[in-house]
Each structure stands twice: as C-alpha cells, then as structure tokens.
Amino acid sequence: MIPYGKHFIDEDDVRAVARVLQSGTLTQGPAVDALEAAISSYVGSKYAVAVSSCTAGLHLAAVVAGVKPGSTLVTSPITFVASANAGLYTGGRVEFIDIDPATINMSPNCLERVLSESSGIRAVVPVHFAGLACDMAVIGALAENADAMVIEDAAHALGARYADGRMVGCCAHSTMTVFSLHPVKAIAAGEGGVITTNDEYVYRKLLRLRSHGINKLDDPFLDLEASTSNGTVNPWYYEMQELGFHYRITDIQCALALSQLGKIEAFIARRRELVDRYDRAFANMAQCRPAQKSGRDESGHHLYVLRIDFAMLGKSRLEFMQDLRLGGVGTQVHYIPVPAHPHYRRLGHSPDAFPDSKEYYEQALSLPLFYDLTDNQQAQVISAVAELVT
Ligand SMILES: *Cc1c(COP(=O)(O)O)cnc(C)c1O
C-alpha cells in the first residue's frame, strides 16, 4: 500500500541522533539552539523558538497575541483542528471565515468582512494550505487596521516561498509563524514545532512561556529582596514571572530535525517534480482537477489534493477510496471543516456557514506525495485514478 504521505530518514539522520544519545545532554542542550539558529537563518527571521509541537507553538502564539476570555481568534475552516484549538486553550472564542476556492486559503474578502463586523479579534491565523502561501501583504494590512496580531500557521509550509520570493516564516507581514516537525510534514523531528518572529519582546516572552513562565536570558528579577543577599544574586534563585507551560523539545528531536533540514531543498524539489507530473496527468481527465493551481514554483507541496466531482461521477468518495485501496493506493481527506466537529458544533459553529469550504470538502482527496515516492509508484497512482474517473 502506497501511503498518502511519509517521512524519509537516512544514515546521516541516524548518526545525528546517536551522537546526541552519547553526548550526555538529552534536553535543553546545544541541539535546541543549533536548530533555532538554522531555522531562523533558513527562513530569514531574527529569532526562532523550538517547542514540543506546532500545536504547542500555536497555543503560545495565541497567548502572546492576547487571546483570552472575551476575545477572538479567526482562522480558516479548512485546516487541522490545532489552528482553531489554540484560541480555545486560552479561553477565547474562535471565529471561522470561508476559503477562497482558487487557493483553499482563507479568503481576504471574508477576513475584511469579519474584521469590520466583529470586535475583540486579537489574532488572525492564516493557514498556508498544502504549502501554498496566503496573500500575507493583504492579510497583514487588514489585521493591522483592526489591531489584531497575525500568527501564520505554516505547518505545511516550511521551505515554501511567498509570491514575492521571500521565505515563509520571515514574518514580514506577521508577528509569528509556526512550523510543524511532525513526520508527515516537510522535515521530521518525531514531534516538534518552531515559532519564528522578528520581535525581541515576543521572542523573550515565548522563551519564558515555553518553560513554565520562568525568567530566561537576562530578564531582570521582579523580587529584588528574594533574589539577592548583600547585593549578590542568590545562585539558587529563579522566578516564575507569569503562568507558562512545559512545551520544551529535546535535543534528540532537534538533532534529527537539524539533520533533516540539510535535505529540505532536495525534499521539496522532488515533491515539486511529482506535483508537476500529477498536474499534467490530470489536466485532461473529466470530473477531476487539482485543488490548487497557482504558486506551483513557490509552494512547499505538503499535499497533493484532487477535487473530484463524486456526484457527477456516480461514485461515492468511500467507494472511490476503497477502489484505490484495492489498487494499492492510500488516500486521505484534508480536512473535515473544523466547525463540523462535534466540539465546535457544541460551541455553536456549523460548516453550513462556509459554502466554499463545504463544497471543497465534499470533493477533496489527497493522493500520495512524499520524497521517496518512485516514478513507478506515481504512475501506478495515476493509472488507478484514471481508471475511476474515465
Ligand atoms: C499538522 C498541523 C498542525 C499541528 O502540528 P503538530 O506539530 O502535530 O502539533 C497544525 N496546523 C496544521 C495546518 C497542521 O497540518
């Protein structure tokens, strides 16, 4: 069975992890700093903070943005639940806005409307769906006007570029960008996430929040009397200055991610080659088309999503997936609209309010796309699909 996605590990990766295991430092050591430096240099941000997952990073980002009871985080319905959950963790509200069906990213028009109609929106979370960057200049300007912070959910987009050629994560039009290091994403750490920012205040706050809210770097102590004796700083002293979390990542994970980062250009080049071949193969097939067409040279190509008109085809998505499975081809659906989940329905949300997201969801199917998918395997996928749509 060819899976829809998977990671790729080589001997260098194995050696990098083994070196950490023999180094005496499993966590809070040099590999964390090294990964942060490498990511910020790769994407062109001033700072990077590595955390235990992208979900943890989105949570911290929502805290920094000031989402709390009585305020709101806005995101797209077509994303993994984590983008929205970040708002709920803080006690805030989540509001969804529909997608642009041409990109599957949040619609800037819908964002403009919600920002003018609702008050108390503290965070806007655009998701670079399948690695295709959102129009950040427009989103950034709209959010700034409304005094909301922009947090890019770039779980799909490490290594991707914006339309202007800059790297996703440089934070030119956002305060923070959050990446995932889950094995199905661009590079693997096992589990992990990285937040990038250009703002020193935000950087220092993220460092504290990642580790219980305890002072970091040269943060001044708040309690001068307790922190010193006769003018000398007490060597045992530390201060929890705000309520933080334990969202640290280990050196084992960072060493793997760092080794993987060295291969990211090759990973993405191969994905782009595969996408190009899929695009050409499906260009003339009836009842199916790629969900995204623009930004093919800039996308991180996390997913290859086909839109299939199952109603016109007279075959349900379940039958379609089962037939592909019999042909050795695994597929998946990205994503069930977040407002359709029972938890979000209980909070009063419904996917019916987002017609473009709903129609997309009814038609979406992700085909296998990963670095070591062979040409022969891809040909097998294409002919298995062709047999069903023609
Ligand atoms: C995978 C994913 C996340 C969560 O990433 P983790 O590292 O697993 O926490 C968040 N948002 C999107 C869009 C994702 O695809």
XYZ file of C-alpha atoms and ligand atoms in Angstrom:
405
model
C 0.000 0.000 0.000
C 1.388 3.397 -1.011
C 0.587 5.837 1.856
C -0.583 9.406 1.181
C 2.487 10.776 2.979
C 5.532 9.673 4.927
C 8.910 10.797 6.208
C 12.353 9.890 4.862
C 15.254 9.011 7.186
C 18.817 8.259 6.067
C 22.023 7.125 7.789
C 23.094 10.725 8.490
C 19.899 11.257 10.463
C 20.537 8.095 12.470
C 24.121 9.174 13.244
C 22.965 12.678 14.257
C 20.548 11.232 16.812
C 23.100 8.674 18.048
C 25.616 11.478 18.663
C 23.144 13.221 20.975
C 22.454 9.979 22.841
C 26.192 9.653 23.510
C 26.746 13.346 24.287
C 25.441 13.440 27.851
C 22.746 16.043 27.103
C 19.314 14.799 26.118
C 17.376 18.020 26.533
C 17.952 21.791 26.880
C 21.373 21.385 25.285
C 23.163 22.723 22.205
C 20.998 20.979 19.567
C 17.975 23.114 20.509
C 19.959 26.346 19.992
C 21.504 24.970 16.806
C 18.089 24.107 15.324
C 16.710 27.528 16.233
C 19.680 29.281 14.612
C 19.402 27.118 11.490
C 15.654 27.687 11.066
C 15.849 31.455 11.557
C 18.724 31.691 9.095
C 16.863 29.476 6.578
C 13.601 31.452 6.644
C 15.146 34.868 7.285
C 13.697 35.714 10.704
C 15.581 37.314 13.601
C 14.523 34.712 16.154
C 13.229 31.150 16.381
C 11.889 29.233 19.386
C 11.669 25.433 19.168
C 8.793 23.805 21.055
C 7.306 20.349 21.593
C 4.823 20.613 18.685
C 3.273 23.083 16.276
C 0.114 22.840 18.385
C 2.076 23.998 21.456
C 3.573 26.794 19.351
C 0.142 27.952 18.183
C -1.078 27.942 21.791
C 1.851 30.103 22.946
C 1.363 32.415 19.970
C -2.303 32.873 20.873
C -1.299 33.736 24.457
C 1.231 36.288 23.186
C -1.426 37.781 20.879
C -3.619 38.334 23.927
C -6.410 35.931 23.026
C -8.331 35.308 26.275
C -11.898 35.101 27.555
C -13.881 37.753 25.724
C -11.599 37.949 22.695
C -11.430 36.062 19.431
C -9.062 34.161 17.157
C -10.005 33.950 13.465
C -8.930 31.104 11.196
C -9.943 29.015 8.182
C -12.394 26.087 8.432
C -10.180 24.001 6.123
C -7.273 23.202 8.409
C -6.217 20.759 11.075
C -8.117 21.349 14.330
C -4.961 22.669 16.046
C -5.151 26.058 14.267
C -8.503 26.770 15.917
C -7.911 24.954 19.206
C -5.130 27.451 20.010
C -7.855 30.044 20.578
C -9.934 27.765 22.807
C -6.941 26.825 25.003
C -6.651 30.458 26.077
C -10.347 30.663 26.964
C -11.037 32.790 23.892
C -13.593 32.403 21.125
C -12.896 31.094 17.644
C -14.438 32.539 14.521
C -14.108 30.927 11.103
C -14.085 32.610 7.710
C -14.591 30.893 4.369
C -11.832 29.924 1.963
C -11.036 31.258 -1.478
C -11.875 28.228 -3.664
C -8.992 29.047 -6.026
C -6.332 28.672 -3.308
C -8.072 26.824 -0.407
C -6.551 29.536 1.816
C -8.603 31.971 3.932
C -10.443 34.460 1.743
C -9.107 38.017 2.274
C -12.591 39.346 1.392
C -14.158 37.263 4.167
C -11.408 38.414 6.537
C -12.126 42.049 5.724
C -15.833 41.482 6.432
C -15.344 39.699 9.758
C -12.846 42.310 10.952
C -15.312 45.102 10.205
C -18.283 43.287 11.779
C -16.766 41.764 14.933
C -14.921 43.449 17.727
C -12.408 41.846 20.046
C -10.494 39.944 17.365
C -6.983 39.637 18.794
C -5.461 37.054 16.434
C -5.746 36.144 12.760
C -4.356 32.711 11.880
C -3.916 32.205 8.128
C -3.016 28.629 7.155
C -0.747 28.133 4.129
C -2.787 25.210 2.853
C -0.735 22.355 1.355
C 2.255 24.727 1.343
C 0.713 27.456 -0.863
C 1.371 30.768 0.908
C -1.550 33.075 1.675
C -1.501 36.650 0.407
C 0.215 37.963 3.524
C 0.560 41.596 2.427
C -3.246 41.879 2.239
C -3.944 39.807 5.373
C -1.248 41.652 7.330
C -2.641 45.075 6.389
C -6.240 44.102 7.239
C -5.199 42.696 10.626
C -3.059 45.704 11.465
C -6.002 48.039 10.787
C -8.094 46.005 13.225
C -5.317 45.840 15.825
C -5.137 42.031 15.596
C -1.899 40.062 15.605
C -1.136 37.751 12.680
C 0.051 34.212 13.503
C 0.892 32.217 10.374
C 0.098 28.516 10.667
C 2.905 27.282 8.426
C 2.664 23.618 9.437
C 2.506 22.812 5.698
C 4.928 25.455 4.534
C 8.490 25.042 5.832
C 10.633 25.673 2.735
C 7.817 27.414 0.842
C 8.041 30.958 -0.533
C 5.572 33.818 -0.768
C 4.644 35.141 -4.204
C 7.340 37.831 -3.778
C 10.030 35.154 -3.392
C 10.706 35.601 0.327
C 10.692 32.525 2.550
C 7.584 31.689 4.569
C 8.500 32.394 8.192
C 10.407 35.658 7.604
C 7.443 37.376 9.325
C 7.428 40.406 7.014
C 3.627 40.664 7.428
C 3.040 38.761 10.675
C 4.225 38.743 14.273
C 4.842 34.998 14.436
C 4.992 31.995 12.119
C 4.604 28.454 13.464
C 6.028 25.343 11.771
C 5.468 21.635 12.497
C 8.181 18.987 12.657
C 5.736 16.070 12.680
C 6.972 13.249 10.393
C 4.266 13.786 7.776
C 5.339 17.427 7.318
C 8.359 18.801 5.360
C 11.004 17.614 7.842
C 10.712 15.302 10.834
C 11.754 15.629 14.456
C 9.415 12.879 15.704
C 7.264 15.581 17.268
C 8.166 19.231 17.322
C 7.424 22.773 16.279
C 9.234 26.070 15.725
C 7.952 29.635 16.111
C 9.757 32.396 14.213
C 9.496 36.134 14.941
C 11.398 39.389 14.414
C 10.167 40.946 17.665
C 12.516 40.718 20.665
C 9.740 41.195 23.225
C 7.742 38.361 21.645
C 10.858 36.171 21.458
C 11.644 36.614 25.147
C 8.046 36.003 26.136
C 7.934 32.791 24.067
C 11.115 31.559 25.774
C 9.508 32.081 29.199
C 6.125 30.629 28.227
C 7.813 27.512 26.796
C 9.234 26.757 30.223
C 6.693 27.456 32.997
C 6.937 31.257 32.752
C 10.317 31.230 34.476
C 12.721 34.100 33.709
C 15.121 33.459 30.802
C 18.185 35.140 29.278
C 18.864 38.348 31.221
C 15.242 39.004 32.254
C 15.517 41.221 35.365
C 14.187 39.698 38.593
C 10.932 41.176 39.879
C 11.597 40.407 43.548
C 14.867 42.151 44.349
C 14.854 41.248 48.025
C 14.439 37.499 47.464
C 16.868 37.373 44.557
C 19.909 38.863 46.305
C 21.794 38.729 49.604
C 24.036 41.697 50.415
C 23.990 42.809 46.790
C 24.956 39.374 45.417
C 22.492 37.384 43.283
C 21.477 34.197 45.085
C 22.785 31.293 42.972
C 19.702 29.106 43.606
C 17.238 31.794 42.711
C 14.830 31.762 39.770
C 11.498 33.392 39.268
C 8.212 32.285 37.770
C 7.072 35.636 36.406
C 3.911 34.568 34.597
C 1.939 31.363 34.020
C 3.775 29.347 31.388
C 3.776 25.746 30.217
C 6.146 22.859 29.720
C 6.405 22.922 25.932
C 10.134 22.232 25.581
C 11.597 19.977 22.903
C 14.506 17.570 23.411
C 17.986 17.656 21.875
C 17.261 14.214 20.410
C 14.382 15.661 18.379
C 16.300 18.811 17.427
C 19.314 16.840 16.199
C 17.036 14.848 13.902
C 15.309 17.985 12.635
C 18.646 19.715 12.042
C 19.933 16.783 10.024
C 16.663 16.697 8.061
C 16.845 20.445 7.396
C 20.027 19.817 5.418
C 17.944 17.827 2.936
C 14.893 20.078 2.698
C 15.724 21.565 -0.703
C 16.030 18.071 -2.180
C 12.802 17.020 -0.435
C 10.859 19.926 -1.913
C 12.429 19.655 -5.379
C 11.271 16.048 -5.601
C 7.780 16.944 -4.366
C 7.608 19.698 -6.997
C 8.606 17.229 -9.712
C 5.883 14.807 -8.590
C 3.279 17.597 -8.436
C 4.184 18.715 -11.949
C 3.669 15.178 -13.216
C 0.321 14.841 -11.418
C -0.802 18.225 -12.790
C -0.041 17.183 -16.353
C -1.654 13.761 -15.918
C -4.917 15.136 -14.520
C -5.167 18.181 -16.800
C -7.391 16.408 -19.291
C -9.316 13.978 -17.137
C -13.028 14.522 -16.688
C -14.575 15.145 -13.257
C -11.247 15.764 -11.553
C -8.822 18.682 -11.212
C -6.070 19.761 -8.851
C -7.465 21.784 -5.920
C -4.704 24.385 -6.301
C -3.065 25.669 -9.471
C -1.220 28.865 -8.550
C 2.189 29.201 -6.909
C 3.447 25.845 -8.120
C 7.091 27.028 -8.065
C 6.774 28.577 -4.600
C 4.630 26.036 -2.733
C 6.102 23.660 -0.153
C 3.861 20.935 -1.660
C 2.892 19.277 1.589
C -0.195 17.703 -0.027
C -1.500 16.918 -3.485
C -5.256 17.400 -3.337
C -7.507 16.443 -6.221
C -11.039 17.814 -6.439
C -13.323 15.131 -7.758
C -16.978 15.663 -8.558
C -18.169 12.431 -6.961
C -21.834 13.264 -7.654
C -21.195 13.664 -11.408
C -19.086 10.536 -11.351
C -21.859 8.489 -9.763
C -19.451 7.021 -7.217
C -19.175 7.958 -3.565
C -15.858 9.044 -2.080
C -15.914 5.931 0.094
C -16.229 3.647 -2.971
C -13.557 5.673 -4.754
C -11.118 5.349 -1.837
C -11.883 1.647 -1.476
C -11.242 1.048 -5.188
C -7.921 2.902 -4.983
C -7.021 0.908 -1.885
C -7.590 -2.327 -3.830
C -5.140 -0.922 -6.380
C -2.568 -0.405 -3.604
C -3.088 3.358 -3.374
C -3.708 5.034 0.002
C -5.537 8.374 0.087
C -6.801 10.771 2.760
C -9.112 13.767 3.100
C -7.674 17.143 4.235
C -9.693 18.334 6.031
C -13.100 17.860 7.607
C -14.142 21.517 8.135
C -13.240 22.313 11.762
C -16.721 23.783 12.544
C -18.224 20.379 11.619
C -16.569 18.613 14.569
C -18.918 17.837 17.470
C -16.937 20.002 19.898
C -17.222 23.029 17.618
C -20.896 22.337 16.892
C -21.489 22.356 20.657
C -19.932 25.833 20.688
C -22.495 26.944 18.099
C -20.462 26.543 14.908
C -21.676 24.856 11.734
C -19.978 24.114 8.416
C -23.124 25.323 6.622
C -21.988 28.917 7.139
C -18.990 28.318 4.818
C -20.269 27.172 1.407
C -16.898 27.221 -0.396
C -15.283 25.179 2.392
C -18.183 22.758 2.353
C -18.079 22.227 -1.391
C -14.305 21.796 -1.282
C -14.611 19.215 1.498
C -17.172 17.202 -0.462
C -14.745 16.903 -3.380
C -11.300 16.670 -1.791
C -8.990 13.680 -1.953
C -5.253 13.752 -1.166
C -3.074 11.478 -3.301
C 0.299 10.029 -2.277
C 3.018 12.703 -2.196
C 6.349 12.228 -0.423
C 10.064 12.443 -1.161
C 10.774 8.808 -1.983
C 7.596 8.092 -3.924
C 9.104 6.453 -7.018
C 8.191 7.281 -10.622
C 6.717 3.789 -10.951
C 4.596 4.201 -7.838
C 3.356 7.545 -9.086
C 2.455 6.005 -12.449
C 0.502 3.355 -10.506
C -1.399 6.102 -8.645
C -2.176 7.990 -11.855
C -3.477 4.950 -13.698
C -5.541 3.820 -10.718
C -7.220 7.260 -10.608
C -7.602 7.411 -14.399
C -9.420 4.115 -14.386
C -12.013 5.501 -11.975
C -12.600 8.943 -13.496
C -12.775 7.982 -17.171
C -0.017 19.230 11.475
C -0.673 20.527 11.648
C -0.681 21.214 12.878
C -0.184 20.599 14.165
O 1.127 20.187 14.095
P 1.746 19.329 15.317
O 3.228 19.540 15.165
O 1.327 17.912 15.089
O 1.219 19.884 16.572
C -1.227 22.477 12.927
N -1.776 23.049 11.836
C -1.812 22.421 10.644
C -2.402 23.114 9.466
C -1.274 21.127 10.516
O -1.354 20.492 9.358
